[in-house]
Short mmCIF file of C-alpha atoms in Angstrom, two decimals:
data_model
loop_
_atom_site.label_atom_id
_atom_site.label_comp_id
_atom_site.label_asym_id
_atom_site.label_seq_id
_atom_site.Cartn_x
_atom_site.Cartn_y
_atom_site.Cartn_z
CA MET Z 83 3.39 2.34 42.57
CA ALA Z 84 5.54 4.76 40.93
CA LYS Z 85 7.16 1.90 38.79
CA LYS Z 86 3.77 0.84 37.54
CA SER Z 87 2.40 4.22 37.00
CA GLY Z 88 5.49 5.01 34.89
CA CYS Z 89 4.79 2.40 32.52
CA LEU Z 90 1.18 3.10 31.96
CA VAL Z 91 2.16 6.52 31.38
CA ALA Z 92 4.71 5.02 28.79
CA VAL Z 93 2.08 2.86 27.09
CA VAL Z 94 -0.67 5.57 27.21
CA ALA Z 95 1.90 8.25 25.35
CA VAL Z 96 2.97 5.73 22.41
CA LEU Z 97 -0.79 4.89 21.92
CA ALA Z 98 -1.39 8.47 21.75
CA ILE Z 99 1.85 9.34 19.10
CA GLY Z 100 0.34 6.59 16.97
CA ALA Z 101 -3.23 7.94 17.33
CA ILE Z 102 -1.89 11.16 16.08
CA GLY Z 103 0.39 9.84 13.45
CA SER Z 104 -2.43 7.59 11.78
CA ALA Z 105 -4.90 11.09 11.84
CA ILE Z 106 -1.86 13.05 10.36
CA GLY Z 107 -0.99 10.65 7.24
CA GLY Z 108 -4.58 9.05 7.06
CA GLY Z 109 -5.01 6.16 5.28
CA SER Z 110 -3.54 5.26 2.03
CA ASP Z 111 -6.43 4.94 -0.75
CA ASP Z 112 -5.12 1.67 -2.31
CA LYS Z 113 -8.32 1.40 -4.07
CA PRO Z 114 -7.79 0.09 -7.83
CA LYS Z 115 -8.62 3.28 -9.85
CA LYS Z 116 -8.33 3.01 -13.75
CA VAL Z 117 -5.50 5.20 -15.21
CA GLU Z 118 -6.64 7.75 -17.88
CA THR Z 119 -3.95 8.60 -20.43
CA ALA Z 120 -5.85 12.26 -21.33
CA VAL Z 121 -8.93 14.60 -20.76
CA SER Z 122 -10.32 16.96 -22.92
CA THR Z 123 -12.07 18.92 -20.56
CA GLU Z 124 -12.70 19.54 -16.84
CA ALA Z 125 -16.44 17.95 -17.10
CA LYS Z 126 -15.36 14.93 -18.60
CA LYS Z 127 -12.83 14.62 -15.87
CA ASP Z 128 -15.54 15.17 -13.00
CA ASP Z 129 -17.39 12.04 -14.90
CA THR Z 130 -14.35 10.05 -15.44
CA GLU Z 131 -13.56 10.13 -11.63
CA GLU Z 132 -17.12 9.27 -10.51
CA LYS Z 133 -16.85 6.18 -13.10
CA GLU Z 134 -13.49 5.01 -11.81
CA GLU Z 135 -15.03 4.76 -8.24
CA GLU Z 136 -17.99 2.93 -9.55
CA GLN Z 137 -15.63 0.45 -11.72
CA LYS Z 138 -14.31 -2.57 -10.01
CA VAL Z 139 -13.78 -5.05 -13.13
CA PHE Z 140 -11.55 -4.04 -16.00
CA ALA Z 141 -11.17 -5.53 -19.41
CA VAL Z 142 -8.58 -5.67 -21.86
CA GLY Z 143 -6.36 -2.52 -22.50
CA ASP Z 144 -7.21 -1.07 -19.55
CA SER Z 145 -4.57 0.57 -17.09
CA VAL Z 146 -5.00 -0.13 -13.43
CA GLU Z 147 -3.45 1.63 -10.55
CA SER Z 148 -3.22 0.51 -6.84
CA LYS Z 149 -0.80 1.07 -4.26
CA ASP Z 150 1.58 3.02 -6.42
CA ILE Z 151 1.78 -0.16 -9.30
CA THR Z 152 0.21 0.21 -12.29
CA ILE Z 153 -1.07 -2.89 -13.92
CA THR Z 154 -1.84 -3.36 -17.95
CA LEU Z 155 -4.00 -6.13 -19.24
CA VAL Z 156 -1.99 -5.39 -22.78
CA SER Z 157 -3.86 -8.42 -24.68
CA ALA Z 158 -5.48 -11.75 -24.30
CA THR Z 159 -4.78 -14.23 -27.24
CA GLU Z 160 -6.41 -17.54 -27.77
CA SER Z 161 -4.17 -20.19 -29.22
CA ALA Z 162 -4.82 -23.62 -30.59
CA GLY Z 163 -1.03 -24.34 -30.10
CA THR Z 164 0.80 -26.52 -32.46
CA ASP Z 165 0.70 -30.23 -33.21
CA ILE Z 166 3.30 -30.69 -30.29
CA ILE Z 167 2.04 -27.91 -28.24
CA LYS Z 168 -1.73 -28.09 -27.89
CA PRO Z 169 -4.10 -27.91 -25.08
CA ASP Z 170 -6.42 -30.90 -23.69
CA ASP Z 171 -9.36 -31.88 -26.05
CA GLY Z 172 -12.02 -29.19 -26.42
CA LYS Z 173 -9.78 -26.28 -24.50
CA GLU Z 174 -7.39 -23.76 -26.03
CA PHE Z 175 -4.64 -22.06 -24.61
CA LEU Z 176 -5.91 -18.04 -23.55
CA ILE Z 177 -2.07 -16.39 -23.15
CA LEU Z 178 -2.55 -13.03 -20.84
CA ASN Z 179 0.06 -10.60 -21.79
CA PHE Z 180 0.55 -7.89 -18.54
CA ASP Z 181 2.63 -4.51 -18.17
CA ILE Z 182 3.55 -3.74 -14.66
CA GLN Z 183 4.86 -0.73 -13.44
CA ASN Z 184 6.55 -0.33 -10.00
CA ASN Z 185 5.70 3.62 -9.26
CA SER Z 186 6.88 2.89 -5.69
CA LYS Z 187 9.86 3.49 -4.06
CA SER Z 188 10.78 0.07 -3.03
CA ASP Z 189 11.12 -3.21 -5.19
CA ILE Z 190 8.18 -5.57 -5.61
CA ASN Z 191 7.87 -9.25 -6.26
CA ILE Z 192 5.55 -10.65 -8.93
CA SER Z 193 5.12 -14.48 -9.05
CA SER Z 194 2.57 -15.89 -11.41
CA VAL Z 195 1.57 -18.27 -8.88
CA THR Z 196 0.65 -16.29 -5.85
CA CYS Z 197 -0.05 -13.04 -7.21
CA PHE Z 198 -2.79 -14.38 -9.94
CA GLU Z 199 -6.06 -15.89 -9.43
CA ALA Z 200 -7.94 -17.10 -12.35
CA TYR Z 201 -11.19 -18.36 -12.88
CA CYS Z 202 -13.26 -19.51 -16.11
CA ASP Z 203 -17.20 -19.49 -15.95
CA ASP Z 204 -16.94 -19.46 -12.32
CA TYR Z 205 -14.28 -22.67 -11.88
CA SER Z 206 -10.88 -21.90 -10.74
CA LEU Z 207 -8.08 -22.49 -12.91
CA ASN Z 208 -4.07 -22.96 -12.45
CA GLN Z 209 -2.14 -21.74 -14.97
CA ASP Z 210 -0.28 -23.77 -17.52
CA ILE Z 211 3.49 -23.71 -17.82
CA ILE Z 212 3.25 -25.93 -21.13
CA GLY Z 213 1.11 -23.26 -22.89
CA LEU Z 214 4.29 -20.66 -22.41
CA GLN Z 215 5.47 -22.67 -25.55
CA ALA Z 216 2.49 -21.80 -27.97
CA PRO Z 217 3.89 -20.03 -30.88
CA GLU Z 218 1.63 -16.57 -29.46
CA ALA Z 219 3.65 -16.91 -26.06
CA LYS Z 220 6.85 -18.67 -26.93
CA ASP Z 221 9.25 -15.58 -26.94
CA GLN Z 222 7.61 -13.68 -24.34
CA GLY Z 223 8.74 -14.15 -20.49
CA GLN Z 224 6.97 -15.45 -17.73
CA LEU Z 225 5.57 -12.71 -14.93
CA ASP Z 226 7.79 -14.00 -12.30
CA GLY Z 227 10.73 -12.19 -10.61
CA SER Z 228 11.34 -8.73 -8.78
CA VAL Z 229 10.82 -5.40 -10.38
CA ALA Z 230 12.89 -2.31 -8.83
CA ALA Z 231 11.58 1.13 -8.20
CA GLY Z 232 10.55 3.30 -11.22
CA LYS Z 233 10.91 0.04 -13.41
CA LYS Z 234 8.58 -2.22 -15.42
CA MET Z 235 7.86 -5.84 -16.32
CA ASN Z 236 6.08 -7.36 -19.22
CA GLY Z 237 5.24 -10.74 -19.45
CA VAL Z 238 2.61 -13.65 -20.18
CA ILE Z 239 0.60 -16.18 -17.92
CA VAL Z 240 -1.44 -18.96 -19.96
CA TYR Z 241 -4.30 -20.90 -18.63
CA GLN Z 242 -6.61 -23.62 -20.82
CA VAL Z 243 -10.15 -22.61 -21.16
CA PRO Z 244 -12.96 -24.43 -22.83
CA THR Z 245 -13.32 -23.32 -26.19
CA ASP Z 246 -16.93 -22.65 -25.45
CA TYR Z 247 -16.02 -20.26 -22.42
CA LYS Z 248 -18.53 -17.32 -21.65
CA LYS Z 249 -16.45 -15.46 -19.19
CA PHE Z 250 -12.63 -15.29 -17.66
CA GLU Z 251 -11.76 -13.48 -14.96
CA ILE Z 252 -8.01 -12.98 -13.41
CA LYS Z 253 -7.51 -11.17 -10.00
CA VAL Z 254 -3.95 -9.38 -9.61
CA SER Z 255 -2.60 -8.67 -6.11
CA PRO Z 256 0.53 -6.28 -7.10
CA GLY Z 257 2.06 -7.58 -3.65
CA PHE Z 258 2.31 -10.31 -1.10
CA TRP Z 259 0.71 -8.19 1.38
CA SER Z 260 -1.74 -6.43 -0.71
CA LEU Z 261 -5.55 -6.72 0.12
CA LYS Z 262 -6.95 -5.06 -3.03
CA ASP Z 263 -6.95 -7.08 -5.80
CA ILE Z 264 -7.59 -5.79 -9.12
CA GLU Z 265 -9.60 -7.82 -11.25
CA PHE Z 266 -9.94 -8.34 -15.17
CA ALA Z 267 -12.40 -10.09 -17.07
CA ILE Z 268 -13.03 -11.40 -20.69
CA ASN Z 269 -16.39 -11.87 -22.02
CA LYS Z 270 -16.89 -14.06 -25.38
#
């Protein structure tokens, strides 16, 4: 019986230490939050904090922080392409330029396939590799690769959307294990 009770004591001790560690460390607040560059008064700051908690969908130009990663949708450019590189009939390229800043202490991996999920008027979309050759995107890198701690990445991801679309949404998961998506929307 001494072996069984010793094992039980060890299991209880490990669980107790884990519970105490969780209580002391607390949970990290990894909800996406809009990053403001400057606040002029304390009252404005308090008002901004309340709006940040409510805001779940962000727009072009917004910088959003989640899990020590700041993502900015710098621009959204529509393109008809060229005579050679062009979208399907009735569609245009939508070129999204993102800045990703890794403020964490470890490297992160960004994948245009796994980190981005797009919808146009509620229909799922896949990225359009050919659209990367459109004149507005040609000299910009694709959003794929590793971002070292304290470093940044800039690049584009391209989709084909109907020329008469109403709403485009893109969710960004800054890391493979991220449970909190950052959502940007473009209303036409």
